[in-house]
XYZ file of C-alpha atoms in Angstrom:
416
model
C 31.482 -4.379 -22.515
C 29.522 -2.277 -20.015
C 31.123 0.332 -17.781
C 30.940 -2.048 -14.800
C 32.984 -4.663 -16.659
C 30.138 -7.071 -17.369
C 29.385 -8.154 -20.934
C 26.916 -6.121 -22.911
C 23.654 -8.091 -23.299
C 23.315 -6.664 -26.825
C 26.563 -8.281 -27.937
C 26.399 -11.365 -30.129
C 26.582 -14.289 -29.848
C 25.112 -14.170 -26.323
C 22.170 -16.504 -25.987
C 19.065 -16.043 -23.850
C 20.481 -17.746 -20.767
C 23.628 -15.619 -20.775
C 21.605 -12.448 -21.169
C 19.344 -13.519 -18.326
C 22.319 -14.101 -16.030
C 23.861 -10.715 -16.858
C 20.635 -8.769 -16.354
C 19.713 -10.694 -13.201
C 23.136 -10.048 -11.692
C 22.967 -6.345 -12.509
C 19.643 -6.137 -10.662
C 21.143 -7.817 -7.602
C 18.658 -10.713 -7.678
C 19.743 -14.245 -6.763
C 18.682 -17.301 -8.721
C 16.579 -18.422 -5.763
C 14.807 -15.048 -5.580
C 14.048 -14.986 -9.294
C 12.934 -18.602 -9.306
C 10.633 -18.021 -6.337
C 8.999 -15.012 -7.988
C 8.411 -17.081 -11.130
C 7.104 -20.135 -9.304
C 10.223 -22.159 -10.088
C 13.414 -23.039 -8.229
C 16.864 -21.532 -8.279
C 18.022 -24.713 -10.006
C 15.567 -24.041 -12.826
C 17.008 -20.547 -13.297
C 20.519 -22.009 -13.313
C 19.442 -24.518 -15.944
C 18.076 -21.789 -18.196
C 21.155 -19.597 -17.722
C 23.550 -22.459 -18.460
C 21.609 -23.546 -21.541
C 20.747 -26.929 -20.025
C 17.080 -25.979 -20.236
C 15.526 -24.453 -23.337
C 14.405 -20.836 -23.603
C 11.081 -20.390 -21.759
C 7.798 -19.548 -23.449
C 6.814 -15.927 -24.052
C 4.638 -15.855 -20.926
C 7.624 -16.647 -18.710
C 9.965 -14.332 -20.645
C 7.548 -11.439 -20.073
C 7.323 -12.245 -16.363
C 11.127 -12.302 -16.161
C 11.269 -8.945 -17.941
C 8.754 -7.549 -15.452
C 10.711 -8.784 -12.409
C 14.053 -7.564 -13.767
C 12.425 -4.366 -15.049
C 14.044 -4.855 -18.439
C 13.546 -1.647 -20.391
C 13.645 -3.236 -23.844
C 12.577 -6.841 -24.367
C 15.339 -7.240 -26.953
C 17.887 -6.824 -24.140
C 16.659 -10.128 -22.755
C 15.797 -12.098 -25.890
C 18.647 -10.914 -28.093
C 16.275 -10.646 -31.028
C 16.397 -7.267 -32.714
C 12.896 -7.898 -34.091
C 11.176 -7.655 -30.693
C 12.006 -4.140 -29.541
C 9.319 -3.494 -26.969
C 9.840 -0.842 -24.305
C 8.386 -2.265 -21.115
C 9.377 -0.118 -18.155
C 10.586 2.775 -20.259
C 8.100 4.663 -22.364
C 8.660 6.020 -25.858
C 9.872 9.450 -24.707
C 7.326 12.231 -24.579
C 7.599 15.028 -27.189
C 7.946 17.575 -24.369
C 10.756 15.682 -22.623
C 13.517 17.690 -24.332
C 12.099 21.031 -23.161
C 11.647 19.793 -19.601
C 15.162 18.338 -19.586
C 16.595 21.644 -20.834
C 14.906 23.520 -17.992
C 16.215 21.037 -15.410
C 19.739 20.995 -16.843
C 20.082 24.778 -17.128
C 22.420 26.414 -14.635
C 21.321 30.048 -14.443
C 23.751 32.081 -12.352
C 22.088 35.384 -13.199
C 18.443 36.368 -13.157
C 17.354 37.652 -16.538
C 13.830 38.422 -15.352
C 12.143 39.321 -12.137
C 10.794 36.256 -10.359
C 7.058 36.126 -9.654
C 6.007 36.255 -5.997
C 6.026 32.913 -4.169
C 2.245 33.120 -3.700
C 1.830 33.408 -7.466
C 4.085 30.388 -8.025
C 2.149 28.454 -5.403
C -1.114 29.151 -7.234
C 0.383 28.090 -10.584
C 1.700 24.885 -9.055
C -1.673 24.074 -7.501
C -3.330 24.575 -10.884
C -0.722 22.314 -12.503
C -1.464 19.494 -10.058
C -5.203 19.920 -10.608
C -4.724 19.833 -14.391
C -2.655 16.659 -14.100
C -5.393 14.872 -12.171
C -8.137 15.959 -14.579
C -6.471 15.163 -17.869
C -6.300 11.780 -19.629
C -3.172 13.156 -21.349
C -1.527 14.306 -18.147
C 2.079 14.197 -19.402
C 1.200 16.559 -22.233
C -0.450 18.991 -19.805
C 2.322 18.851 -17.217
C 5.097 18.898 -19.823
C 3.746 22.135 -21.270
C 3.761 23.852 -17.858
C 6.981 22.595 -16.301
C 9.756 24.468 -18.170
C 8.531 27.965 -17.247
C 7.543 26.864 -13.755
C 10.986 25.391 -13.074
C 12.762 28.525 -14.317
C 10.509 30.873 -12.323
C 10.865 28.854 -9.117
C 14.640 28.766 -9.483
C 14.637 32.550 -9.972
C 12.441 32.986 -6.888
C 15.001 31.141 -4.781
C 17.893 33.212 -6.136
C 16.060 36.506 -5.639
C 14.699 35.746 -2.170
C 14.859 38.555 0.335
C 15.688 37.010 3.688
C 15.790 33.483 5.106
C 12.024 33.093 5.505
C 11.238 34.033 1.930
C 14.018 31.791 0.684
C 12.670 28.790 2.625
C 9.191 29.411 1.203
C 10.612 29.582 -2.322
C 12.590 26.368 -1.771
C 9.404 24.590 -0.690
C 7.651 25.558 -3.923
C 10.740 24.638 -5.963
C 10.889 21.239 -4.257
C 7.249 20.536 -5.092
C 7.851 21.654 -8.679
C 10.599 19.049 -8.919
C 8.120 16.542 -7.453
C 5.707 17.311 -10.272
C 8.612 16.993 -12.695
C 9.439 13.551 -11.320
C 5.920 12.381 -12.195
C 6.523 13.585 -15.755
C 10.018 12.099 -16.117
C 9.224 8.679 -14.598
C 9.316 5.752 -17.050
C 10.803 7.859 -19.823
C 14.116 6.999 -21.506
C 16.399 9.122 -19.320
C 17.140 7.480 -15.967
C 19.889 9.990 -15.195
C 17.401 12.848 -15.521
C 15.004 11.117 -13.144
C 17.665 10.828 -10.463
C 18.807 14.411 -11.033
C 15.250 15.619 -10.460
C 14.794 13.398 -7.397
C 18.010 14.661 -5.803
C 17.155 18.306 -6.467
C 13.724 17.712 -4.978
C 15.359 16.351 -1.804
C 17.875 19.192 -1.550
C 15.280 21.921 -2.037
C 12.999 20.226 0.519
C 15.778 20.111 3.099
C 16.607 23.764 2.464
C 12.936 24.682 2.926
C 12.764 23.070 6.385
C 9.117 22.383 5.518
C 7.808 19.077 6.897
C 5.407 18.545 4.031
C 8.066 19.194 1.369
C 10.542 16.890 3.131
C 7.973 14.100 3.284
C 6.977 14.419 -0.373
C 10.592 14.417 -1.545
C 11.313 11.320 0.530
C 8.182 9.592 -0.778
C 9.319 10.062 -4.371
C 12.958 9.187 -3.687
C 11.861 5.981 -1.983
C 9.858 5.011 -5.056
C 12.836 5.672 -7.316
C 15.012 3.400 -5.167
C 12.373 0.671 -4.971
C 11.801 0.672 -8.715
C 15.541 0.251 -9.265
C 15.271 -3.370 -8.112
C 15.822 -5.563 -5.029
C 19.400 -4.394 -4.533
C 17.967 -0.935 -3.759
C 15.130 -1.963 -1.442
C 17.282 -1.162 1.584
C 17.805 2.392 0.331
C 14.050 2.740 -0.218
C 13.409 1.624 3.354
C 16.042 4.002 4.727
C 14.511 7.027 3.004
C 10.944 6.075 3.964
C 11.546 5.112 7.572
C 13.972 7.908 8.442
C 11.532 10.438 7.055
C 8.695 8.862 9.052
C 10.822 9.066 12.195
C 11.245 12.791 11.536
C 7.515 13.331 10.918
C 6.029 11.213 13.708
C 6.594 13.706 16.571
C 4.776 16.351 14.500
C 1.644 14.309 13.787
C -0.464 14.963 16.912
C -0.862 18.617 15.890
C -0.041 18.318 12.186
C -2.275 19.688 9.426
C -3.948 17.210 7.081
C -1.314 17.644 4.393
C 1.488 16.505 6.732
C -0.528 13.589 8.122
C -1.291 12.534 4.538
C 2.339 12.435 3.474
C 3.198 10.416 6.590
C 0.446 7.978 5.621
C 1.801 7.777 2.091
C 5.301 7.026 3.405
C 3.894 4.351 5.688
C 2.186 2.631 2.795
C 5.369 2.855 0.722
C 7.200 0.893 3.413
C 4.513 -1.769 3.035
C 4.821 -1.674 -0.741
C 8.544 -2.410 -0.528
C 7.885 -5.207 1.968
C 5.388 -6.698 -0.476
C 8.006 -6.580 -3.221
C 10.164 -8.645 -0.864
C 7.150 -10.987 -0.407
C 7.120 -10.229 3.337
C 3.398 -10.759 3.782
C 2.981 -9.899 7.465
C 5.126 -6.771 7.283
C 3.401 -5.517 4.136
C -0.102 -5.806 5.601
C 1.010 -4.372 8.934
C 2.186 -1.193 7.233
C -1.032 -1.097 5.193
C -3.043 -1.299 8.415
C -1.006 1.556 9.909
C -1.522 3.658 6.792
C -5.255 2.971 6.855
C -5.424 4.179 10.466
C -3.737 7.419 9.367
C -6.188 7.777 6.487
C -9.106 7.427 8.907
C -7.821 10.500 10.767
C -8.248 12.585 7.611
C -11.554 14.204 6.616
C -13.728 11.869 4.548
C -13.427 14.077 1.458
C -9.677 14.774 1.750
C -7.597 13.761 -1.290
C -3.906 14.599 -1.355
C -2.987 16.381 -4.613
C 0.478 14.780 -4.830
C 0.418 11.341 -3.211
C -3.340 10.703 -3.694
C -3.331 9.562 -0.057
C -6.850 9.524 1.353
C -9.463 7.177 2.698
C -10.487 6.534 -0.902
C -7.054 5.273 -1.964
C -6.650 2.572 0.680
C -8.687 0.051 -1.314
C -6.403 0.584 -4.293
C -3.371 0.216 -2.028
C -4.736 -3.103 -0.745
C -4.943 -4.386 -4.322
C -1.321 -3.375 -4.909
C -0.110 -5.190 -1.783
C -1.965 -8.375 -2.740
C -0.657 -8.237 -6.317
C 2.942 -7.683 -5.238
C 2.584 -10.669 -2.900
C 1.428 -12.685 -5.960
C -1.826 -13.567 -4.205
C -4.266 -13.853 -7.107
C -7.486 -14.645 -5.246
C -6.760 -12.033 -2.579
C -6.020 -9.471 -5.305
C -9.419 -10.142 -6.870
C -11.143 -9.948 -3.487
C -9.510 -6.608 -2.751
C -10.346 -5.348 -6.251
C -14.009 -6.173 -5.670
C -13.933 -4.228 -2.396
C -12.162 -1.162 -3.835
C -14.193 1.609 -5.460
C -12.244 3.043 -8.384
C -14.782 5.822 -8.896
C -13.780 7.441 -5.596
C -10.249 8.017 -6.929
C -10.404 11.594 -8.196
C -7.206 11.532 -10.245
C -7.499 10.109 -13.758
C -3.867 8.902 -13.920
C -4.105 7.396 -10.436
C -7.413 5.731 -11.321
C -5.789 4.280 -14.448
C -2.891 2.999 -12.350
C -5.380 1.303 -10.011
C -7.114 -0.347 -12.964
C -3.749 -1.715 -14.095
C -3.143 -3.169 -10.634
C -6.601 -4.746 -10.753
C -5.753 -6.235 -14.153
C -2.575 -7.734 -12.711
C -4.685 -9.341 -9.989
C -7.142 -10.840 -12.474
C -4.243 -12.148 -14.561
C -2.716 -13.760 -11.475
C -6.090 -15.340 -10.714
C -6.371 -16.862 -14.179
C -8.982 -14.444 -15.510
C -7.281 -12.983 -18.615
C -10.491 -11.740 -20.230
C -11.381 -9.703 -17.153
C -7.790 -8.444 -17.044
C -8.048 -7.155 -20.616
C -11.427 -5.557 -19.942
C -9.921 -3.813 -16.923
C -7.001 -2.556 -18.999
C -9.517 -1.097 -21.434
C -10.931 0.895 -18.508
C -7.415 2.036 -17.629
C -6.933 3.253 -21.184
C -10.219 5.156 -21.053
C -9.184 6.864 -17.816
C -5.693 7.933 -18.918
C -4.009 6.640 -22.109
C -0.725 8.272 -21.098
C -0.629 6.158 -17.942
C -1.119 2.776 -19.555
C 1.236 3.532 -22.452
C 4.132 3.933 -20.015
C 3.260 1.005 -17.733
C 5.322 -2.158 -18.068
C 2.849 -4.357 -16.216
C 0.064 -3.437 -18.623
C 2.319 -4.066 -21.613
C 3.308 -7.469 -20.264
C -0.302 -8.605 -19.848
C -1.323 -7.377 -23.293
C 1.674 -8.913 -25.063
C 1.115 -12.197 -23.277
C -2.500 -12.350 -24.430
C -1.616 -11.516 -28.038
C -0.207 -15.077 -28.044
C -3.424 -16.567 -26.613
C -4.904 -19.659 -28.257
C -8.348 -18.087 -27.838
C -9.032 -16.125 -31.075
C -11.385 -13.585 -29.483
C -8.978 -12.903 -26.640
C -6.026 -12.676 -29.017
C -7.918 -10.173 -31.187
C -8.930 -8.057 -28.188
C -5.371 -8.028 -26.840
C -3.974 -7.101 -30.247
C -6.410 -4.201 -30.608
C -5.420 -2.880 -27.189
C -1.720 -3.371 -27.998
C -2.123 -1.206 -31.108
C -3.880 1.551 -29.099
C -1.074 1.435 -26.532
C 1.576 1.637 -29.230
C 3.059 -1.760 -28.343
C 2.215 -3.242 -31.743
C 1.982 -1.527 -35.130
C -1.466 -1.152 -36.648
């Protein structure tokens, strides 16, 4: 029995339909919502949950797992032979050290904190290293523990309100970098702890940029928690935009960029709700903000820029389940203009989702190969990529099945 009183989906003898009902209810999704996202009706979902209809094929099970963001496929199927982490990665080797640095509660300073300018330079180098590296979690995970400890010490040892606010801004951005590392790893509580500390430090800094970045990441955490949390995602995004909007006429590029990123996030959440008009309206507003930035500007945290808007258009179309529009937007987007390797890999995954929606599985797999080339540590932690690959390992086409299986082995989804 779970802490909220609902049955544990691991417990026997629960069958597929019962597990589906439990997991769907926990995500706050109605039968009609789930059925609509799958291309079925609420009555069909009820039939599966009640056992009146048989267990769906693997393709549908994987789509259900994607919608419900089921961490382990065995939670849904009940079979202990199909442990596949979808939206939770395997746990990076450096996770324990990062977690220890976050969890520490130092009340005394055992060493003199570096100057804020020095911390700022280290943080900038860390972001740059993340964007350059195909193994970005390894790079970031090696830098974070010392950076977190030094930034915390800088806040404690601040001399005066101004210095303390500056230190809080750097600490907030360090937690933002940490959230990128922690996301999709098997410690949801740690993710939320980091997100909340990022918000608190940003508020204490009174820095518009830091406040916007913290809100941008918190909104994503809420949105990725499922439909029951979409309202919280909207509240964080839109309230932060309301705070930033009066500043924009004279704002530096970095503040305008974070406002643009927040605007797109509101559209992303609308797309998850399948609110087509609202999603594209926010995308249009974000594009207008991007056009106010210099042509070569690329935000080191949000990736917001003119170059990213094509990738964002693909994401909106995919979340709206518009296959042909996704492919059209993918053809118009230029992945090579995305400077960040992990962000470029993420875009390739979104393109692959579009091709899969459009009934082009071979192109989808080829696109996932490109994602793997750009950043293996991105695709290995991405549930959408895993779903596509697993689905195609069951293909009736031998060549496609072999290609999918080879990619699944590289991703660590299947054993060699």
